PDB file of N, CA and C in Angstrom:
ATOM      1  N   ARG A 281       0.821  -1.213   0.001  1.00 78.00           N
ATOM      2  CA  ARG A 281       0.000   0.003  -0.001  1.00 78.00           C
ATOM      3  C   ARG A 281       0.842   1.258  -0.002  1.00 78.00           C
ATOM      4  N   GLY A 282       2.053   1.140   0.516  1.00 89.00           N
ATOM      5  CA  GLY A 282       2.912   2.335   0.567  1.00 89.00           C
ATOM      6  C   GLY A 282       3.252   2.897  -0.797  1.00 89.00           C
ATOM      7  N   ARG A 283       3.575   2.023  -1.720  1.00 95.00           N
ATOM      8  CA  ARG A 283       3.891   2.470  -3.065  1.00 95.00           C
ATOM      9  C   ARG A 283       2.650   3.079  -3.719  1.00 95.00           C
ATOM     10  N   ALA A 284       1.474   2.491  -3.504  1.00 95.00           N
ATOM     11  CA  ALA A 284       0.249   2.999  -4.049  1.00 95.00           C
ATOM     12  C   ALA A 284      -0.032   4.423  -3.523  1.00 95.00           C
ATOM     13  N   ALA A 285       0.239   4.635  -2.226  1.00 94.00           N
ATOM     14  CA  ALA A 285       0.062   5.962  -1.628  1.00 94.00           C
ATOM     15  C   ALA A 285       0.989   6.986  -2.297  1.00 94.00           C
ATOM     16  N   CYS A 286       2.203   6.576  -2.588  1.00 95.00           N
ATOM     17  CA  CYS A 286       3.136   7.467  -3.270  1.00 95.00           C
ATOM     18  C   CYS A 286       2.646   7.827  -4.658  1.00 95.00           C
ATOM     19  N   HIS A 287       2.121   6.820  -5.383  1.00 95.00           N
ATOM     20  CA  HIS A 287       1.580   7.084  -6.687  1.00 95.00           C
ATOM     21  C   HIS A 287       0.377   8.042  -6.617  1.00 95.00           C
ATOM     22  N   PHE A 288      -0.477   7.814  -5.627  1.00 95.00           N
ATOM     23  CA  PHE A 288      -1.637   8.678  -5.454  1.00 95.00           C
ATOM     24  C   PHE A 288      -1.190  10.122  -5.148  1.00 95.00           C
ATOM     25  N   ALA A 289      -0.191  10.264  -4.280  1.00 96.00           N
ATOM     26  CA  ALA A 289       0.305  11.606  -3.895  1.00 96.00           C
ATOM     27  C   ALA A 289       0.878  12.335  -5.106  1.00 96.00           C
ATOM     28  N   SER A 290       1.463  11.573  -6.026  1.00 96.00           N
ATOM     29  CA  SER A 290       2.060  12.210  -7.232  1.00 96.00           C
ATOM     30  C   SER A 290       1.060  12.237  -8.391  1.00 96.00           C
ATOM     31  N   ARG A 291      -0.196  11.894  -8.089  1.00 96.00           N
ATOM     32  CA  ARG A 291      -1.289  11.959  -9.055  1.00 96.00           C
ATOM     33  C   ARG A 291      -1.159  10.953 -10.229  1.00 96.00           C
ATOM     34  N   ASP A 292      -0.429   9.899  -9.954  1.00 97.00           N
ATOM     35  CA  ASP A 292      -0.348   8.825 -10.948  1.00 97.00           C
ATOM     36  C   ASP A 292      -1.423   7.814 -10.565  1.00 97.00           C
ATOM     37  N   HIS A 293      -2.663   8.182 -10.910  1.00 98.00           N
ATOM     38  CA  HIS A 293      -3.795   7.415 -10.464  1.00 98.00           C
ATOM     39  C   HIS A 293      -3.852   5.991 -11.006  1.00 98.00           C
ATOM     40  N   ASP A 294      -3.467   5.785 -12.245  1.00 97.00           N
ATOM     41  CA  ASP A 294      -3.489   4.432 -12.818  1.00 97.00           C
ATOM     42  C   ASP A 294      -2.581   3.492 -12.040  1.00 97.00           C
ATOM     43  N   LYS A 295      -1.404   3.927 -11.696  1.00 98.00           N
ATOM     44  CA  LYS A 295      -0.483   3.091 -10.941  1.00 98.00           C
ATOM     45  C   LYS A 295      -0.974   2.899  -9.489  1.00 98.00           C
ATOM     46  N   ALA A 296      -1.573   3.924  -8.922  1.00 98.00           N
ATOM     47  CA  ALA A 296      -2.145   3.789  -7.568  1.00 98.00           C
ATOM     48  C   ALA A 296      -3.246   2.743  -7.551  1.00 98.00           C
ATOM     49  N   ILE A 297      -4.101   2.796  -8.538  1.00 98.00           N
ATOM     50  CA  ILE A 297      -5.186   1.819  -8.648  1.00 98.00           C
ATOM     51  C   ILE A 297      -4.605   0.407  -8.802  1.00 98.00           C
ATOM     52  N   ALA A 298      -3.641   0.263  -9.665  1.00 98.00           N
ATOM     53  CA  ALA A 298      -3.035  -1.064  -9.890  1.00 98.00           C
ATOM     54  C   ALA A 298      -2.404  -1.606  -8.614  1.00 98.00           C
ATOM     55  N   ASP A 299      -1.730  -0.769  -7.864  1.00 98.00           N
ATOM     56  CA  ASP A 299      -1.125  -1.239  -6.616  1.00 98.00           C
ATOM     57  C   ASP A 299      -2.149  -1.558  -5.543  1.00 98.00           C
ATOM     58  N   TYR A 300      -3.179  -0.759  -5.425  1.00 97.00           N
ATOM     59  CA  TYR A 300      -4.220  -1.089  -4.424  1.00 97.00           C
ATOM     60  C   TYR A 300      -4.969  -2.346  -4.807  1.00 97.00           C
ATOM     61  N   VAL A 301      -5.214  -2.547  -6.102  1.00 98.00           N
ATOM     62  CA  VAL A 301      -5.859  -3.787  -6.545  1.00 98.00           C
ATOM     63  C   VAL A 301      -4.969  -5.003  -6.255  1.00 98.00           C
ATOM     64  N   ALA A 302      -3.691  -4.845  -6.483  1.00 97.00           N
ATOM     65  CA  ALA A 302      -2.760  -5.933  -6.177  1.00 97.00           C
ATOM     66  C   ALA A 302      -2.759  -6.243  -4.673  1.00 97.00           C
ATOM     67  N   ALA A 303      -2.845  -5.232  -3.842  1.00 97.00           N
ATOM     68  CA  ALA A 303      -2.942  -5.428  -2.396  1.00 97.00           C
ATOM     69  C   ALA A 303      -4.217  -6.166  -2.026  1.00 97.00           C
ATOM     70  N   LEU A 304      -5.290  -5.853  -2.738  1.00 97.00           N
ATOM     71  CA  LEU A 304      -6.589  -6.510  -2.442  1.00 97.00           C
ATOM     72  C   LEU A 304      -6.580  -7.954  -2.962  1.00 97.00           C
ATOM     73  N   ASP A 305      -5.733  -8.270  -3.920  1.00 97.00           N
ATOM     74  CA  ASP A 305      -5.605  -9.662  -4.337  1.00 97.00           C
ATOM     75  C   ASP A 305      -5.049 -10.503  -3.204  1.00 97.00           C
ATOM     76  N   ILE A 306      -4.187  -9.904  -2.389  1.00 96.00           N
ATOM     77  CA  ILE A 306      -3.596 -10.585  -1.257  1.00 96.00           C
ATOM     78  C   ILE A 306      -4.556 -10.632  -0.061  1.00 96.00           C
ATOM     79  N   GLU A 307      -5.194  -9.501   0.212  1.00 95.00           N
ATOM     80  CA  GLU A 307      -6.106  -9.380   1.338  1.00 95.00           C
ATOM     81  C   GLU A 307      -7.387  -8.681   0.866  1.00 95.00           C
ATOM     82  N   PRO A 308      -8.289  -9.468   0.257  1.00 94.00           N
ATOM     83  CA  PRO A 308      -9.437  -8.877  -0.459  1.00 94.00           C
ATOM     84  C   PRO A 308     -10.409  -8.076   0.393  1.00 94.00           C
ATOM     85  N   LYS A 309     -10.474  -8.320   1.643  1.00 92.00           N
ATOM     86  CA  LYS A 309     -11.461  -7.645   2.492  1.00 92.00           C
ATOM     87  C   LYS A 309     -10.865  -6.593   3.411  1.00 92.00           C
ATOM     88  N   ASP A 310      -9.630  -6.163   3.123  1.00 93.00           N
ATOM     89  CA  ASP A 310      -8.975  -5.180   3.975  1.00 93.00           C
ATOM     90  C   ASP A 310      -9.674  -3.833   3.890  1.00 93.00           C
ATOM     91  N   PRO A 311     -10.337  -3.354   4.929  1.00 91.00           N
ATOM     92  CA  PRO A 311     -11.094  -2.118   4.845  1.00 91.00           C
ATOM     93  C   PRO A 311     -10.225  -0.896   4.572  1.00 91.00           C
ATOM     94  N   ALA A 312      -9.012  -0.887   5.085  1.00 91.00           N
ATOM     95  CA  ALA A 312      -8.146   0.281   4.832  1.00 91.00           C
ATOM     96  C   ALA A 312      -7.798   0.377   3.354  1.00 91.00           C
ATOM     97  N   THR A 313      -7.452  -0.721   2.730  1.00 95.00           N
ATOM     98  CA  THR A 313      -7.121  -0.718   1.318  1.00 95.00           C
ATOM     99  C   THR A 313      -8.343  -0.355   0.472  1.00 95.00           C
ATOM    100  N   LEU A 314      -9.490  -0.893   0.838  1.00 95.00           N
ATOM    101  CA  LEU A 314     -10.716  -0.554   0.101  1.00 95.00           C
ATOM    102  C   LEU A 314     -10.996   0.951   0.216  1.00 95.00           C
ATOM    103  N   ASN A 315     -10.809   1.528   1.370  1.00 92.00           N
ATOM    104  CA  ASN A 315     -11.014   2.931   1.590  1.00 92.00           C
ATOM    105  C   ASN A 315     -10.010   3.771   0.748  1.00 92.00           C
ATOM    106  N   LEU A 316      -8.753   3.354   0.736  1.00 95.00           N
ATOM    107  CA  LEU A 316      -7.718   4.084  -0.012  1.00 95.00           C
ATOM    108  C   LEU A 316      -7.980   3.991  -1.511  1.00 95.00           C
ATOM    109  N   LEU A 317      -8.376   2.820  -1.973  1.00 97.00           N
ATOM    110  CA  LEU A 317      -8.696   2.684  -3.405  1.00 97.00           C
ATOM    111  C   LEU A 317      -9.917   3.547  -3.764  1.00 97.00           C
ATOM    112  N   ALA A 318     -10.904   3.597  -2.876  1.00 96.00           N
ATOM    113  CA  ALA A 318     -12.045   4.465  -3.091  1.00 96.00           C
ATOM    114  C   ALA A 318     -11.628   5.915  -3.210  1.00 96.00           C
ATOM    115  N   ASN A 319     -10.657   6.328  -2.386  1.00 96.00           N
ATOM    116  CA  ASN A 319     -10.189   7.724  -2.428  1.00 96.00           C
ATOM    117  C   ASN A 319      -9.595   8.027  -3.812  1.00 96.00           C
ATOM    118  N   VAL A 320      -8.903   7.073  -4.419  1.00 98.00           N
ATOM    119  CA  VAL A 320      -8.347   7.311  -5.766  1.00 98.00           C
ATOM    120  C   VAL A 320      -9.476   7.493  -6.772  1.00 98.00           C
ATOM    121  N   TYR A 321     -10.459   6.607  -6.718  1.00 98.00           N
ATOM    122  CA  TYR A 321     -11.566   6.739  -7.666  1.00 98.00           C
ATOM    123  C   TYR A 321     -12.324   8.054  -7.446  1.00 98.00           C
ATOM    124  N   PHE A 322     -12.473   8.457  -6.211  1.00 96.00           N
ATOM    125  CA  PHE A 322     -13.097   9.756  -5.929  1.00 96.00           C
ATOM    126  C   PHE A 322     -12.303  10.888  -6.537  1.00 96.00           C
ATOM    127  N   ALA A 323     -10.980  10.831  -6.420  1.00 97.00           N
ATOM    128  CA  ALA A 323     -10.114  11.871  -6.957  1.00 97.00           C
ATOM    129  C   ALA A 323     -10.235  12.006  -8.466  1.00 97.00           C
ATOM    130  N   ILE A 324     -10.509  10.891  -9.150  1.00 98.00           N
ATOM    131  CA  ILE A 324     -10.621  10.937 -10.619  1.00 98.00           C
ATOM    132  C   ILE A 324     -12.095  11.029 -11.043  1.00 98.00           C
ATOM    133  N   LYS A 325     -12.952  11.371 -10.088  1.00 98.00           N
ATOM    134  CA  LYS A 325     -14.363  11.662 -10.327  1.00 98.00           C
ATOM    135  C   LYS A 325     -15.182  10.412 -10.801  1.00 98.00           C
ATOM    136  N   LYS A 326     -14.743   9.262 -10.370  1.00 98.00           N
ATOM    137  CA  LYS A 326     -15.520   8.031 -10.628  1.00 98.00           C
ATOM    138  C   LYS A 326     -16.268   7.744  -9.323  1.00 98.00           C
ATOM    139  N   TYR A 327     -17.277   8.561  -9.109  1.00 97.00           N
ATOM    140  CA  TYR A 327     -17.984   8.584  -7.829  1.00 97.00           C
ATOM    141  C   TYR A 327     -18.750   7.302  -7.501  1.00 97.00           C
ATOM    142  N   GLU A 328     -19.347   6.690  -8.527  1.00 97.00           N
ATOM    143  CA  GLU A 328     -20.098   5.450  -8.266  1.00 97.00           C
ATOM    144  C   GLU A 328     -19.202   4.342  -7.798  1.00 97.00           C
ATOM    145  N   MET A 329     -17.997   4.218  -8.417  1.00 98.00           N
ATOM    146  CA  MET A 329     -17.046   3.199  -7.995  1.00 98.00           C
ATOM    147  C   MET A 329     -16.526   3.514  -6.608  1.00 98.00           C
ATOM    148  N   ALA A 330     -16.248   4.781  -6.341  1.00 96.00           N
ATOM    149  CA  ALA A 330     -15.769   5.199  -5.013  1.00 96.00           C
ATOM    150  C   ALA A 330     -16.822   4.834  -3.945  1.00 96.00           C
ATOM    151  N   ALA A 331     -18.081   5.140  -4.217  1.00 95.00           N
ATOM    152  CA  ALA A 331     -19.142   4.853  -3.255  1.00 95.00           C
ATOM    153  C   ALA A 331     -19.265   3.362  -3.003  1.00 95.00           C
ATOM    154  N   ALA A 332     -19.161   2.557  -4.054  1.00 96.00           N
ATOM    155  CA  ALA A 332     -19.253   1.107  -3.911  1.00 96.00           C
ATOM    156  C   ALA A 332     -18.094   0.590  -3.020  1.00 96.00           C
ATOM    157  N   LEU A 333     -16.899   1.106  -3.244  1.00 96.00           N
ATOM    158  CA  LEU A 333     -15.750   0.681  -2.467  1.00 96.00           C
ATOM    159  C   LEU A 333     -15.837   1.168  -1.007  1.00 96.00           C
ATOM    160  N   TYR A 334     -16.319   2.410  -0.799  1.00 91.00           N
ATOM    161  CA  TYR A 334     -16.510   2.881   0.581  1.00 91.00           C
ATOM    162  C   TYR A 334     -17.519   2.011   1.315  1.00 91.00           C
ATOM    163  N   THR A 335     -18.579   1.607   0.634  1.00 91.00           N
ATOM    164  CA  THR A 335     -19.598   0.777   1.209  1.00 91.00           C
ATOM    165  C   THR A 335     -19.018  -0.590   1.598  1.00 91.00           C
ATOM    166  N   MET A 336     -18.193  -1.153   0.696  1.00 92.00           N
ATOM    167  CA  MET A 336     -17.535  -2.425   1.011  1.00 92.00           C
ATOM    168  C   MET A 336     -16.612  -2.281   2.216  1.00 92.00           C
ATOM    169  N   ALA A 337     -15.898  -1.165   2.293  1.00 90.00           N
ATOM    170  CA  ALA A 337     -14.997  -0.936   3.431  1.00 90.00           C
ATOM    171  C   ALA A 337     -15.776  -0.835   4.731  1.00 90.00           C
ATOM    172  N   ILE A 338     -16.917  -0.149   4.680  1.00 86.00           N
ATOM    173  CA  ILE A 338     -17.743  -0.052   5.895  1.00 86.00           C
ATOM    174  C   ILE A 338     -18.217  -1.415   6.366  1.00 86.00           C
ATOM    175  N   LYS A 339     -18.647  -2.252   5.411  1.00 87.00           N
ATOM    176  CA  LYS A 339     -19.126  -3.589   5.773  1.00 87.00           C
ATOM    177  C   LYS A 339     -17.988  -4.438   6.393  1.00 87.00           C
ATOM    178  N   GLN A 340     -16.791  -4.220   5.983  1.00 85.00           N
ATOM    179  CA  GLN A 340     -15.655  -4.989   6.511  1.00 85.00           C
ATOM    180  C   GLN A 340     -15.095  -4.427   7.818  1.00 85.00           C
ATOM    181  N   ASN A 341     -15.354  -3.152   8.095  1.00 73.00           N
ATOM    182  CA  ASN A 341     -14.780  -2.495   9.261  1.00 73.00           C
ATOM    183  C   ASN A 341     -15.845  -2.257  10.297  1.00 73.00           C
ATOM    184  N   HIS A 342     -16.170  -3.290  11.022  1.00 64.00           N
ATOM    185  CA  HIS A 342     -17.247  -3.211  12.023  1.00 64.00           C
ATOM    186  C   HIS A 342     -16.853  -2.435  13.277  1.00 64.00           C
ATOM    187  N   ARG A 343     -15.531  -2.394  13.565  1.00 66.00           N
ATOM    188  CA  ARG A 343     -15.104  -1.753  14.799  1.00 66.00           C
ATOM    189  C   ARG A 343     -15.045  -0.251  14.741  1.00 66.00           C
ATOM    190  N   SER A 344     -14.552   0.331  13.644  1.00 60.00           N
ATOM    191  CA  SER A 344     -14.468   1.800  13.593  1.00 60.00           C
ATOM    192  C   SER A 344     -14.629   2.264  12.149  1.00 60.00           C
ATOM    193  N   PRO A 345     -15.869   2.261  11.664  1.00 56.00           N
ATOM    194  CA  PRO A 345     -16.108   2.673  10.283  1.00 56.00           C
ATOM    195  C   PRO A 345     -16.184   4.198  10.094  1.00 56.00           C
ATOM    196  N   GLY A 346     -15.923   4.956  11.160  1.00 60.00           N
ATOM    197  CA  GLY A 346     -16.097   6.412  11.098  1.00 60.00           C
ATOM    198  C   GLY A 346     -15.407   7.113   9.967  1.00 60.00           C
ATOM    199  N   VAL A 347     -14.136   6.826   9.748  1.00 60.00           N
ATOM    200  CA  VAL A 347     -13.399   7.528   8.704  1.00 60.00           C
ATOM    201  C   VAL A 347     -13.982   7.216   7.323  1.00 60.00           C
ATOM    202  N   VAL A 348     -14.410   5.965   7.128  1.00 60.00           N
ATOM    203  CA  VAL A 348     -14.980   5.600   5.832  1.00 60.00           C
ATOM    204  C   VAL A 348     -16.366   6.270   5.663  1.00 60.00           C
ATOM    205  N   TRP A 349     -17.138   6.331   6.721  1.00 57.00           N
ATOM    206  CA  TRP A 349     -18.408   7.052   6.642  1.00 57.00           C
ATOM    207  C   TRP A 349     -18.197   8.481   6.279  1.00 57.00           C
ATOM    208  N   THR A 350     -17.149   9.088   6.854  1.00 64.00           N
ATOM    209  CA  THR A 350     -16.824  10.474   6.533  1.00 64.00           C
ATOM    210  C   THR A 350     -16.508  10.644   5.053  1.00 64.00           C
ATOM    211  N   ASN A 351     -15.720   9.695   4.513  1.00 65.00           N
ATOM    212  CA  ASN A 351     -15.362   9.788   3.099  1.00 65.00           C
ATOM    213  C   ASN A 351     -16.591   9.553   2.210  1.00 65.00           C
ATOM    214  N   LEU A 352     -17.446   8.618   2.594  1.00 65.00           N
ATOM    215  CA  LEU A 352     -18.651   8.331   1.820  1.00 65.00           C
ATOM    216  C   LEU A 352     -19.649   9.467   1.864  1.00 65.00           C
ATOM    217  N   GLY A 353     -19.731  10.138   3.033  1.00 63.00           N
ATOM    218  CA  GLY A 353     -20.693  11.211   3.213  1.00 63.00           C
ATOM    219  C   GLY A 353     -20.380  12.391   2.376  1.00 63.00           C
TER     220      GLY A 353
END
């Protein structure tokens, strides 16, 4: 996820998406990665995909979904 975050920070959204998807291949239900991937889609104005990923992150993060709810809201 670290490399994906660097790509996102440098606005290389395609590489960020690829790295977050690769991370999800390893840990498909990780709420933090789902949230971060949603942030990338939100940044490139793919709002429906972002909302779907935020919703998935909320379902996986039963203990503290607050930050994801904030992003979704």
